mmCIF file of C-alpha atoms in Angstrom:
data_model
loop_
_atom_site.group_PDB
_atom_site.id
_atom_site.type_symbol
_atom_site.label_atom_id
_atom_site.label_comp_id
_atom_site.label_asym_id
_atom_site.label_seq_id
_atom_site.Cartn_x
_atom_site.Cartn_y
_atom_site.Cartn_z
ATOM 1 C CA MET A 1 100.783 76.886 74.236
ATOM 2 C CA SER A 2 103.502 79.429 74.334
ATOM 3 C CA ASN A 3 106.786 78.794 76.095
ATOM 4 C CA LYS A 4 107.295 82.517 76.568
ATOM 5 C CA ASN A 5 108.909 83.513 79.856
ATOM 6 C CA ASN A 6 106.738 86.249 81.438
ATOM 7 C CA LYS A 7 108.494 86.585 84.788
ATOM 8 C CA ILE A 8 108.826 90.091 86.184
ATOM 9 C CA ASP A 9 111.909 91.925 87.416
ATOM 10 C CA ALA A 10 111.279 91.996 91.160
ATOM 11 C CA LYS A 11 113.222 95.128 92.119
ATOM 12 C CA GLN A 12 111.816 97.214 89.303
ATOM 13 C CA PHE A 13 108.278 95.974 89.968
ATOM 14 C CA LEU A 14 108.525 96.801 93.687
ATOM 15 C CA ALA A 15 109.973 100.235 92.893
ATOM 16 C CA MET A 16 107.129 100.991 90.452
ATOM 17 C CA LEU A 17 104.552 99.721 92.957
ATOM 18 C CA LEU A 18 105.928 101.889 95.770
ATOM 19 C CA GLN A 19 106.276 104.949 93.527
ATOM 20 C CA TYR A 20 102.731 104.603 92.148
ATOM 21 C CA SER A 21 101.208 104.109 95.586
ATOM 22 C CA ARG A 22 103.091 107.079 97.008
ATOM 23 C CA ASP A 23 102.211 109.396 94.104
ATOM 24 C CA LEU A 24 98.492 108.563 94.380
ATOM 25 C CA HIS A 25 98.482 108.553 98.210
ATOM 26 C CA TYR A 26 97.730 104.851 98.757
ATOM 27 C CA ASN A 27 98.774 103.667 102.202
ATOM 28 C CA HIS A 28 98.095 99.898 102.081
ATOM 29 C CA ILE A 29 99.261 97.352 99.507
ATOM 30 C CA ASN A 30 97.606 93.945 99.843
ATOM 31 C CA ILE A 31 99.288 90.955 98.152
ATOM 32 C CA SER A 32 97.387 87.678 98.048
ATOM 33 C CA VAL A 33 98.354 84.400 96.398
ATOM 34 C CA ARG A 34 95.426 82.025 96.049
ATOM 35 C CA LEU A 35 94.658 78.822 94.219
ATOM 36 C CA ASN A 36 92.202 79.326 91.383
ATOM 37 C CA ARG A 37 89.310 76.918 92.093
ATOM 38 C CA ASN A 38 88.365 76.314 88.460
ATOM 39 C CA PRO A 39 89.112 72.591 87.827
ATOM 40 C CA ALA A 40 90.129 73.246 84.227
ATOM 41 C CA TYR A 41 92.564 75.988 85.216
ATOM 42 C CA THR A 42 94.512 75.064 88.337
ATOM 43 C CA ARG A 43 97.125 77.730 88.893
ATOM 44 C CA GLN A 44 97.885 80.029 91.740
ATOM 45 C CA VAL A 45 96.994 83.646 91.053
ATOM 46 C CA MET A 46 98.722 86.606 92.697
ATOM 47 C CA ASN A 47 96.613 89.760 93.113
ATOM 48 C CA ILE A 48 98.040 93.082 94.252
ATOM 49 C CA LYS A 49 95.474 95.601 95.534
ATOM 50 C CA LEU A 50 96.069 99.196 96.553
ATOM 51 C CA LYS A 51 93.995 100.694 99.332
ATOM 52 C CA ARG A 52 93.763 104.300 100.490
ATOM 53 C CA ILE A 53 92.189 105.325 103.775
ATOM 54 C CA SER A 54 92.354 109.097 103.966
ATOM 55 C CA LYS A 55 90.122 111.987 104.965
ATOM 56 C CA LYS A 56 92.060 114.352 102.716
ATOM 57 C CA TYR A 57 92.228 112.224 99.527
ATOM 58 C CA GLY A 58 89.221 109.958 100.100
ATOM 59 C CA ASN A 59 88.958 106.202 100.453
ATOM 60 C CA ASP A 60 89.731 104.016 97.471
ATOM 61 C CA GLU A 61 90.607 100.424 96.672
ATOM 62 C CA ARG A 62 91.780 99.128 93.303
ATOM 63 C CA LEU A 63 93.498 96.194 91.713
ATOM 64 C CA TYR A 64 97.044 97.107 90.670
ATOM 65 C CA ALA A 65 98.173 93.830 89.094
ATOM 66 C CA ALA A 66 97.104 90.235 88.645
ATOM 67 C CA MET A 67 99.437 87.488 87.483
ATOM 68 C CA THR A 68 100.195 83.852 88.063
ATOM 69 C CA ALA A 69 102.320 83.044 91.075
ATOM 70 C CA ASP A 70 105.015 81.685 88.761
ATOM 71 C CA GLU A 71 105.319 85.070 87.057
ATOM 72 C CA GLY A 72 105.491 86.865 90.426
ATOM 73 C CA GLN A 73 107.830 84.392 92.100
ATOM 74 C CA ALA A 74 110.825 86.757 92.020
ATOM 75 C CA PHE A 75 108.718 89.499 93.648
ATOM 76 C CA LEU A 76 107.600 87.129 96.415
ATOM 77 C CA LEU A 77 111.221 86.055 96.997
ATOM 78 C CA LEU A 78 112.314 89.698 97.277
ATOM 79 C CA MET A 79 109.528 90.450 99.767
ATOM 80 C CA ASN A 80 110.451 87.361 101.789
ATOM 81 C CA LYS A 81 114.099 88.453 101.868
ATOM 82 C CA LEU A 82 113.154 91.964 103.029
ATOM 83 C CA LYS A 83 110.827 90.515 105.671
ATOM 84 C CA GLU A 84 113.558 88.205 107.005
ATOM 85 C CA GLU A 85 116.015 91.122 107.222
ATOM 86 C CA MET A 86 113.412 93.121 109.175
ATOM 87 C CA PHE A 87 112.869 90.292 111.671
ATOM 88 C CA ALA A 88 116.621 89.622 111.950
ATOM 89 C CA ASN A 89 117.232 93.265 112.907
ATOM 90 C CA PHE A 90 114.280 93.273 115.377
ATOM 91 C CA SER A 91 112.843 96.321 113.642
ATOM 92 C CA GLU A 92 109.192 97.119 113.023
ATOM 93 C CA LYS A 93 109.630 98.477 109.491
ATOM 94 C CA ILE A 94 111.465 97.431 106.364
ATOM 95 C CA THR A 95 113.934 99.918 104.907
ATOM 96 C CA TRP A 96 114.647 99.217 101.240
ATOM 97 C CA GLN A 97 117.371 101.142 99.447
ATOM 98 C CA THR A 98 117.632 101.228 95.667
ATOM 99 C CA ASP A 99 118.553 103.633 92.901
ATOM 100 C CA LEU A 100 115.297 102.781 91.108
ATOM 101 C CA LEU A 101 113.320 105.047 93.461
ATOM 102 C CA ASP A 102 113.379 108.847 93.182
ATOM 103 C CA ARG A 103 114.147 109.130 96.898
ATOM 104 C CA ASN A 104 116.673 106.173 96.950
ATOM 105 C CA ASN A 105 115.106 104.525 100.003
ATOM 106 C CA GLN A 106 111.646 103.591 101.205
ATOM 107 C CA GLU A 107 110.476 102.573 104.644
ATOM 108 C CA PHE A 108 107.347 100.468 104.980
ATOM 109 C CA GLY A 109 105.669 98.146 107.427
ATOM 110 C CA TYR A 110 104.865 94.489 106.885
ATOM 111 C CA ARG A 111 101.873 92.606 108.265
ATOM 112 C CA GLN A 112 101.147 88.936 107.681
ATOM 113 C CA ILE A 113 97.416 88.347 107.161
ATOM 114 C CA ARG A 114 97.407 84.665 106.266
ATOM 115 C CA GLU A 115 100.209 82.121 106.574
ATOM 116 C CA ARG A 116 100.602 79.475 103.906
ATOM 117 C CA ASP A 117 97.850 76.883 104.239
ATOM 118 C CA GLN A 118 97.295 73.424 102.712
ATOM 119 C CA TYR A 119 96.617 74.989 99.290
ATOM 120 C CA ASN A 120 99.744 77.155 99.593
ATOM 121 C CA ASN A 121 97.615 80.334 99.838
ATOM 122 C CA LEU A 122 99.352 83.381 101.254
ATOM 123 C CA GLU A 123 98.292 86.948 102.078
ATOM 124 C CA PHE A 124 100.238 89.888 103.475
ATOM 125 C CA GLU A 125 100.057 93.662 103.562
ATOM 126 C CA ILE A 126 102.586 96.457 103.094
ATOM 127 C CA ASN A 127 101.800 99.621 105.052
ATOM 128 C CA LEU A 128 103.295 102.874 103.784
#
């Protein structure tokens, strides 16, 4: 086995995800962390799906990225931090400011679909 560290840079990954979804007119980003049920391979897998519901551009749904939850841990921590700031300010949308985006800030909604359960599964959605 390799001891290679494959963790992602959370801010850059979120910036690329938001830029890609905006450029291709996706308006929902679904992030789910689920336990893989294969007994020989017990890891949590994080899937990121893009969904577009539009009369102008058509409906579409596609998988953007799949990785282990360990590799995406920094991304999940960043999303949790942004979510906590949103709830602390009693606002309905998250405003994220960074120089990594072309427009320097992005506003998006957050919706919890599934809270963590006994298998530590989690699912939430970002609405652009």
